[in-house]
Short mmCIF file of C-alpha atoms and ligand atoms in Angstrom, two decimals:
data_model
loop_
_atom_site.label_atom_id
_atom_site.label_comp_id
_atom_site.label_asym_id
_atom_site.label_seq_id
_atom_site.Cartn_x
_atom_site.Cartn_y
_atom_site.Cartn_z
CA MET A 30 -7.72 -8.27 23.18
CA GLU A 31 -6.69 -5.16 21.64
CA LYS A 32 -6.83 -4.91 17.77
CA ILE A 33 -3.37 -3.41 16.26
CA ILE A 34 -3.61 -2.75 12.63
CA LEU A 35 -0.31 -2.96 10.44
CA THR A 36 -0.32 -1.64 6.92
CA GLY A 37 1.97 0.43 5.28
CA LEU A 38 3.43 1.05 1.57
CA ARG A 39 6.27 1.46 -0.32
CA PRO A 40 7.37 5.08 -0.78
CA THR A 41 8.84 4.45 -4.93
CA GLY A 42 6.42 7.52 -5.81
CA ASN A 43 3.49 9.58 -5.37
CA LEU A 44 0.34 8.06 -4.47
CA HIS A 45 -2.17 7.78 -7.04
CA LEU A 46 -5.91 7.12 -7.10
CA GLY A 47 -5.21 3.06 -6.70
CA HIS A 48 -3.69 4.06 -3.45
CA TYR A 49 -6.53 5.95 -2.68
CA PHE A 50 -9.46 3.85 -3.33
CA GLY A 51 -7.87 0.69 -2.92
CA ALA A 52 -6.16 1.41 0.35
CA VAL A 53 -5.77 4.58 2.04
CA ARG A 54 -9.14 5.50 2.57
CA ASN A 55 -10.39 2.61 4.23
CA TRP A 56 -7.76 2.98 6.76
CA VAL A 57 -8.39 6.56 7.59
CA LYS A 58 -11.68 5.20 8.38
CA LEU A 59 -9.64 2.14 10.47
CA GLN A 60 -8.09 4.92 12.05
CA GLU A 61 -10.97 5.68 13.77
CA GLU A 62 -11.75 2.27 15.56
CA TYR A 63 -7.86 0.36 15.96
CA GLN A 64 -4.69 1.17 16.88
CA THR A 65 -2.68 1.67 13.73
CA TYR A 66 0.48 1.72 12.50
CA ILE A 67 1.25 2.79 9.09
CA GLU A 68 4.58 1.85 7.89
CA ILE A 69 6.53 3.56 5.16
CA ALA A 70 8.55 0.70 4.13
CA ASP A 71 12.05 2.17 2.63
CA VAL A 72 13.42 -0.76 3.60
CA GLN A 73 10.97 -2.92 1.25
CA ALA A 74 11.83 -0.15 -1.45
CA LEU A 75 15.28 -0.81 -1.90
CA THR A 76 14.54 -4.28 -2.58
CA ASP A 77 13.79 -3.35 -5.57
CA ASN A 78 15.44 0.46 -5.89
CA PHE A 79 19.17 -0.79 -3.66
CA ASN A 80 21.25 1.31 -6.66
CA ASN A 81 18.68 3.95 -6.37
CA PRO A 82 18.70 4.91 -2.51
CA GLU A 83 17.84 8.87 -3.18
CA LYS A 84 14.87 8.09 -4.98
CA VAL A 85 13.27 5.98 -1.73
CA ARG A 86 14.77 8.68 0.46
CA LYS A 87 12.69 11.51 -1.54
CA ASN A 88 10.02 9.88 -1.93
CA VAL A 89 9.57 9.04 2.21
CA LYS A 90 8.56 12.53 2.66
CA GLU A 91 6.46 12.80 -0.34
CA VAL A 92 4.37 9.52 0.63
CA ALA A 93 3.99 11.01 4.47
CA LEU A 94 2.26 14.26 2.73
CA ASP A 95 -0.43 11.91 0.83
CA PHE A 96 -1.02 10.30 3.79
CA LEU A 97 -1.63 13.50 5.74
CA ALA A 98 -3.27 15.03 2.87
CA LEU A 99 -5.80 12.40 2.59
CA GLY A 100 -7.27 12.16 5.93
CA LEU A 101 -4.69 9.95 8.11
CA ASP A 102 -4.40 11.85 11.18
CA PRO A 103 -1.27 12.03 13.06
CA LYS A 104 -3.35 12.05 16.61
CA LYS A 105 -4.62 8.67 15.50
CA VAL A 106 -2.17 6.66 13.77
CA THR A 107 1.23 6.71 14.13
CA ILE A 108 3.32 6.91 10.48
CA PHE A 109 6.73 5.96 11.03
CA ILE A 110 9.69 5.01 8.76
CA GLN A 111 10.89 0.93 8.86
CA SER A 112 14.36 1.28 8.68
CA ALA A 113 14.28 3.38 11.70
CA ILE A 114 13.15 0.03 13.72
CA PRO A 115 16.08 -1.66 13.78
CA GLU A 116 13.99 -4.44 15.18
CA ILE A 117 12.54 -5.53 11.90
CA ALA A 118 15.59 -6.32 10.65
CA GLU A 119 16.66 -8.26 13.32
CA LEU A 120 13.25 -10.19 13.27
CA THR A 121 13.78 -11.16 9.62
CA VAL A 122 16.73 -12.77 10.40
CA PHE A 123 15.59 -14.93 13.36
CA TYR A 124 12.64 -15.42 10.90
CA SER A 125 14.74 -16.37 8.26
CA ASN A 126 15.75 -19.97 9.54
CA LEU A 127 12.01 -20.72 10.11
CA VAL A 128 11.18 -20.26 6.43
CA THR A 129 12.13 -22.71 3.79
CA ILE A 130 13.25 -20.84 0.03
CA ALA A 131 10.98 -23.77 -1.32
CA ARG A 132 8.05 -22.11 0.26
CA LEU A 133 8.99 -18.76 -0.84
CA TYR A 134 8.54 -19.69 -4.29
CA ARG A 135 6.02 -21.50 -3.73
CA ASN A 136 4.05 -18.18 -2.41
CA PRO A 137 1.50 -17.05 -4.92
CA THR A 138 2.35 -13.50 -4.58
CA ILE A 139 5.95 -14.06 -4.80
CA LYS A 140 5.04 -16.67 -7.76
CA THR A 141 2.79 -13.22 -9.43
CA GLU A 142 5.32 -11.01 -8.67
CA ILE A 143 8.56 -12.82 -10.04
CA LYS A 144 6.03 -13.06 -13.84
CA GLN A 145 5.50 -9.81 -14.25
CA LYS A 146 9.43 -8.85 -13.50
CA LYS A 147 10.12 -11.56 -16.17
CA GLU A 148 7.50 -9.60 -18.31
CA LEU A 149 8.65 -6.39 -17.63
CA PHE A 150 12.12 -6.75 -17.08
CA GLY A 151 13.14 -10.33 -18.73
CA ASN A 152 14.78 -11.08 -15.80
CA ASP A 153 14.82 -14.39 -15.71
CA GLY A 154 14.92 -16.09 -12.52
CA GLU A 155 18.71 -15.96 -11.69
CA SER A 156 18.58 -11.99 -11.40
CA LEU A 157 16.64 -12.28 -8.25
CA THR A 158 17.87 -10.72 -5.27
CA TYR A 159 17.51 -12.87 -1.99
CA GLY A 160 16.46 -9.57 -0.55
CA PHE A 161 13.66 -9.76 -3.23
CA LEU A 162 12.61 -13.69 -2.28
CA GLY A 163 12.66 -12.97 1.34
CA TYR A 164 10.45 -9.93 1.55
CA PRO A 165 7.13 -12.20 2.73
CA VAL A 166 9.78 -12.96 5.93
CA SER A 167 10.63 -8.79 6.52
CA GLN A 168 7.00 -7.96 6.04
CA ALA A 169 6.31 -10.95 9.09
CA ALA A 170 8.61 -8.76 11.08
CA ASP A 171 6.53 -5.65 10.61
CA ILE A 172 3.65 -7.12 11.19
CA THR A 173 4.66 -9.38 14.71
CA VAL A 174 7.01 -6.79 15.77
CA PHE A 175 4.06 -4.60 16.10
CA ASN A 176 1.93 -7.38 17.30
CA GLY A 177 -0.28 -6.42 14.70
CA ASN A 178 -3.45 -8.66 14.56
CA LEU A 179 -5.56 -7.09 11.62
CA ILE A 180 -3.69 -6.38 8.32
CA PRO A 181 -5.84 -4.58 5.62
CA VAL A 182 -4.78 -6.68 2.54
CA GLY A 183 -6.38 -7.11 -0.74
CA GLU A 184 -7.25 -10.39 -2.23
CA ASP A 185 -3.49 -10.94 -3.68
CA GLN A 186 -1.91 -10.54 -0.84
CA LEU A 187 -3.52 -12.93 1.13
CA PRO A 188 -0.42 -15.86 0.82
CA LEU A 189 1.35 -12.73 2.53
CA ILE A 190 -0.74 -12.85 5.63
CA GLU A 191 -0.97 -16.92 5.20
CA GLN A 192 2.86 -17.15 5.19
CA CYS A 193 3.14 -14.72 8.36
CA ARG A 194 0.40 -16.79 9.89
CA GLU A 195 2.95 -19.75 9.39
CA ILE A 196 6.22 -18.42 10.51
CA VAL A 197 4.16 -17.22 13.44
CA ARG A 198 2.92 -20.73 14.27
CA LYS A 199 6.38 -22.41 13.84
CA PHE A 200 7.66 -19.73 16.16
CA ASN A 201 5.25 -20.08 19.01
CA HIS A 202 5.39 -23.91 19.09
CA ILE A 203 9.40 -23.69 19.03
CA TYR A 204 10.16 -20.74 21.23
CA GLY A 205 6.87 -20.26 23.46
CA ASP A 206 3.66 -18.33 23.31
CA ILE A 207 5.02 -15.29 22.57
CA LEU A 208 3.46 -13.73 18.88
CA ARG A 209 -0.41 -13.36 17.74
CA GLU A 210 -1.60 -14.63 14.73
CA PRO A 211 -2.61 -11.78 12.82
CA GLU A 212 -5.55 -12.11 10.28
CA ALA A 213 -6.41 -10.54 6.88
CA LEU A 214 -8.92 -7.85 6.87
CA LEU A 215 -10.39 -8.14 3.35
CA ASP A 216 -10.79 -5.18 1.20
CA LYS A 217 -12.64 -6.46 -1.89
CA ASN A 218 -12.12 -2.78 -3.59
CA ALA A 219 -7.84 -3.07 -2.85
CA ARG A 220 -7.42 -3.15 -6.67
CA ILE A 221 -8.12 -0.21 -8.99
CA LYS A 222 -7.73 -0.45 -12.77
CA GLY A 223 -5.31 1.62 -14.97
CA LEU A 224 -6.14 4.60 -17.63
CA ASP A 225 -5.50 1.78 -20.12
CA GLY A 226 -7.75 -0.51 -19.06
CA ASN A 227 -5.04 -3.32 -17.04
CA GLU A 228 -6.24 -4.99 -14.11
CA LYS A 229 -3.86 -2.86 -11.95
CA MET A 230 -2.95 1.12 -11.68
CA GLY A 231 0.88 1.48 -11.14
CA LYS A 232 3.22 4.11 -11.63
CA SER A 233 5.58 1.38 -13.73
CA LEU A 234 2.98 0.57 -15.30
CA GLY A 235 2.41 4.18 -16.80
CA ASN A 236 -1.74 4.41 -16.30
CA ALA A 237 -2.25 6.00 -13.27
CA ILE A 238 -3.75 9.24 -11.91
CA PHE A 239 -1.37 10.89 -8.87
CA LEU A 240 -2.81 12.89 -6.68
CA VAL A 241 -0.73 15.43 -7.46
CA ASP A 242 -1.54 15.68 -11.03
CA ASP A 243 -2.14 19.28 -12.17
CA PRO A 244 -4.93 19.61 -14.24
CA GLU A 245 -4.01 19.81 -17.53
CA THR A 246 -2.09 16.54 -16.38
CA VAL A 247 -4.81 15.08 -15.65
CA SER A 248 -6.50 16.33 -18.96
CA LYS A 249 -4.33 14.24 -20.89
CA LYS A 250 -4.28 11.21 -18.90
CA ILE A 251 -8.46 11.37 -19.17
CA MET A 252 -8.31 11.82 -23.24
CA SER A 253 -6.20 9.12 -23.35
CA ALA A 254 -8.28 6.97 -21.21
CA LYS A 255 -9.19 3.44 -22.97
CA THR A 256 -13.40 3.28 -23.99
CA ASP A 257 -15.43 1.20 -25.44
CA PRO A 258 -13.37 0.28 -28.65
CA GLN A 259 -17.04 -0.60 -30.47
CA LYS A 260 -18.03 2.74 -30.35
CA ILE A 261 -16.87 4.63 -33.61
CA LYS A 262 -19.31 7.61 -34.32
CA LYS A 263 -20.80 9.90 -31.42
CA ASP A 264 -24.08 8.56 -31.69
CA ASP A 265 -23.00 4.71 -31.85
CA LYS A 266 -24.56 2.75 -28.73
CA ALA A 267 -21.92 1.45 -26.22
CA ASP A 268 -21.07 -0.93 -22.80
CA PRO A 269 -20.00 1.59 -20.53
CA GLU A 270 -19.00 -1.67 -18.49
CA VAL A 271 -15.98 -2.21 -21.07
CA CYS A 272 -14.89 1.60 -20.40
CA MET A 273 -12.41 3.22 -18.51
CA VAL A 274 -13.89 6.61 -18.71
CA TYR A 275 -17.42 5.39 -17.26
CA TYR A 276 -15.47 2.99 -14.06
CA TYR A 277 -13.41 6.57 -13.10
CA HIS A 278 -16.90 8.56 -13.21
CA LYS A 279 -18.30 6.03 -10.43
CA LEU A 280 -15.24 6.57 -8.60
CA VAL A 281 -15.40 10.37 -8.40
CA ASN A 282 -18.64 11.75 -10.36
CA ASP A 283 -21.50 10.70 -7.29
CA ASN A 284 -23.87 13.15 -9.05
CA ASN A 285 -25.22 11.96 -12.24
CA ILE A 286 -23.82 8.51 -13.36
CA SER A 287 -27.25 6.71 -13.97
CA THR A 288 -27.31 9.67 -16.43
CA VAL A 289 -23.92 8.58 -17.87
CA CYS A 290 -24.35 4.90 -18.08
CA LYS A 291 -28.01 5.23 -19.87
CA GLU A 292 -26.50 8.34 -21.70
CA CYS A 293 -23.55 5.92 -23.14
CA GLN A 294 -25.94 2.66 -23.28
CA ASN A 295 -28.56 4.33 -25.85
CA GLY A 296 -25.71 6.60 -27.94
CA MET A 297 -26.86 9.63 -26.62
CA ARG A 298 -23.34 10.90 -25.24
CA GLY A 299 -19.72 11.75 -27.29
CA CYS A 300 -16.90 9.96 -25.70
CA VAL A 301 -15.04 13.51 -26.01
CA ALA A 302 -17.94 15.07 -24.37
CA CYS A 303 -17.75 12.36 -21.72
CA LYS A 304 -14.08 12.76 -20.79
CA LYS A 305 -14.21 16.63 -20.54
CA GLU A 306 -16.86 15.69 -17.64
CA LEU A 307 -14.73 13.45 -15.63
CA ILE A 308 -11.82 15.57 -16.23
CA GLU A 309 -13.80 18.44 -14.06
CA HIS A 310 -15.12 15.85 -11.49
CA MET A 311 -11.26 14.69 -11.50
CA VAL A 312 -10.04 17.36 -11.08
CA GLU A 313 -12.58 18.80 -8.28
CA PHE A 314 -11.84 15.72 -6.77
CA LEU A 315 -8.41 16.52 -6.53
CA LYS A 316 -8.39 20.05 -5.88
CA PRO A 317 -9.05 19.35 -1.82
CA ILE A 318 -6.19 17.22 -0.95
CA GLN A 319 -3.99 18.93 -3.39
CA GLU A 320 -4.57 22.08 -1.22
CA LYS A 321 -4.18 20.47 2.07
CA ARG A 322 -0.78 18.81 0.41
CA LYS A 323 0.48 22.35 -0.08
CA GLU A 324 -0.84 23.75 3.33
CA LEU A 325 1.33 21.17 4.97
CA GLU A 326 4.30 21.03 3.00
CA GLU A 327 4.24 25.22 4.01
CA GLN A 328 3.41 24.29 7.76
CA LYS A 329 6.95 22.02 7.30
CA ILE A 330 5.76 19.90 10.01
CA VAL A 331 6.25 16.42 8.28
CA ASP A 332 9.60 15.92 9.66
CA GLN A 333 8.51 16.21 13.22
CA ILE A 334 5.36 13.88 12.42
CA LEU A 335 7.62 11.50 11.25
CA LYS A 336 9.86 11.53 13.68
CA GLU A 337 7.26 11.68 17.03
CA GLY A 338 5.68 8.39 14.74
CA THR A 339 8.75 6.74 14.20
CA GLN A 340 9.76 6.85 18.05
CA LYS A 341 6.42 5.55 19.37
CA ALA A 342 6.93 2.36 17.35
CA GLN A 343 11.05 1.78 18.69
CA GLU A 344 8.97 1.80 21.98
CA LYS A 345 6.64 -0.69 21.11
CA ALA A 346 9.25 -2.41 18.88
CA LYS A 347 11.59 -2.65 21.44
CA GLU A 348 8.70 -3.91 23.56
CA THR A 349 8.27 -7.01 22.00
CA MET A 350 12.04 -7.72 20.84
CA LYS A 351 12.65 -8.05 24.36
CA LYS A 352 10.46 -10.94 24.92
CA ILE A 353 11.52 -12.29 22.49
CA LYS A 354 15.10 -12.15 22.85
CA GLU A 355 14.13 -13.63 25.90
CA SER A 356 11.82 -16.75 24.63
CA MET A 357 14.88 -17.28 22.18
CA LYS A 358 17.28 -17.27 25.21
CA ILE A 359 19.83 -14.70 23.75
CA ASP A 360 18.68 -11.74 26.09
CA TYR A 361 22.50 -12.45 27.45
CA PHE A 362 23.05 -9.35 29.37
CA ASP A 363 19.63 -8.51 30.48
CA GLU A 364 20.06 -10.49 34.00
CA ILE A 365 23.39 -8.89 34.57
CA SER A 366 21.52 -5.08 34.40
CA LYS A 367 18.77 -6.39 36.61
FE1 SF4 B 12 -17.08 5.44 -22.44
FE2 SF4 B 12 -18.27 8.09 -22.37
FE3 SF4 B 12 -17.35 7.19 -24.38
FE4 SF4 B 12 -19.56 5.47 -22.97
S1 SF4 B 12 -19.36 7.36 -23.83
S2 SF4 B 12 -17.80 4.61 -24.22
S3 SF4 B 12 -18.88 5.96 -21.01
S4 SF4 B 12 -16.82 7.18 -23.18
#
């Protein structure tokens, strides 16, 4: 049976290195092998940004540009906007009857995100919205409306796939064997650390290098990156494995990574010189992406690519929804139109 990949990102800002090394790099490989749908999840972005629709709107195009500049090819993948597929919202409502509130609260991904929200914003549980708590249900709708059966995720997102599988099993048990149970396509590199050493690079964490960052910004950010705190003087020996500069050298510096490691361990390299070297490699790494991005912007083709991708996604979603409604006995007027 044909393998269909469904994946995507929330348009809340430009993409950063974490998005590229943790997700999009893998999607670029997957597009060669599978039928791939890439969702720009604006409805999901609104769960946290419902009072800032302009931000979400602006970033839909920004994220699409980043995707294309990173090598996602609209001839091979279908890039679409979530809100333009009403079937997803419809299916979310149907699925909401199949999931208990208690089960959503037990979802480990949701638990972690609630904890992070409390730490960041001091939210108590009472201020969580219904939309936020229900986003795993909406994700199940995203996946199943495209018949997706391979979902690239990091380990922390496995509970979301499990939640989707449960919904599918319950749906099929009640309404007939209509939906496919998705499988996780685990990407062990899905999490990229931040400049401050945080386990996750994130815009809201202020520890990210964005793909659109100019050389000056890249330089400032790298100069403030966390290094081995034990190294005080230039010729102190250090442990590169606890240093974020070395961590990023490993990502973008193919040439002399073993030299960086040895010189650091033997006290033969100062942190300032090491950071300057990384800045050069990082700027070189970002340059072709930024050039491609500029070219795409000048060609003004992004709107058309999004429109065509969304139309293709709409057709697929309609096809699935027809079967779903038949199985749920809510296809009232189909008989009349036959
Ligand atoms: Fe990190 Fe380089 Fe300093 Fe070693 S020399 S601690 S790798 S910045």
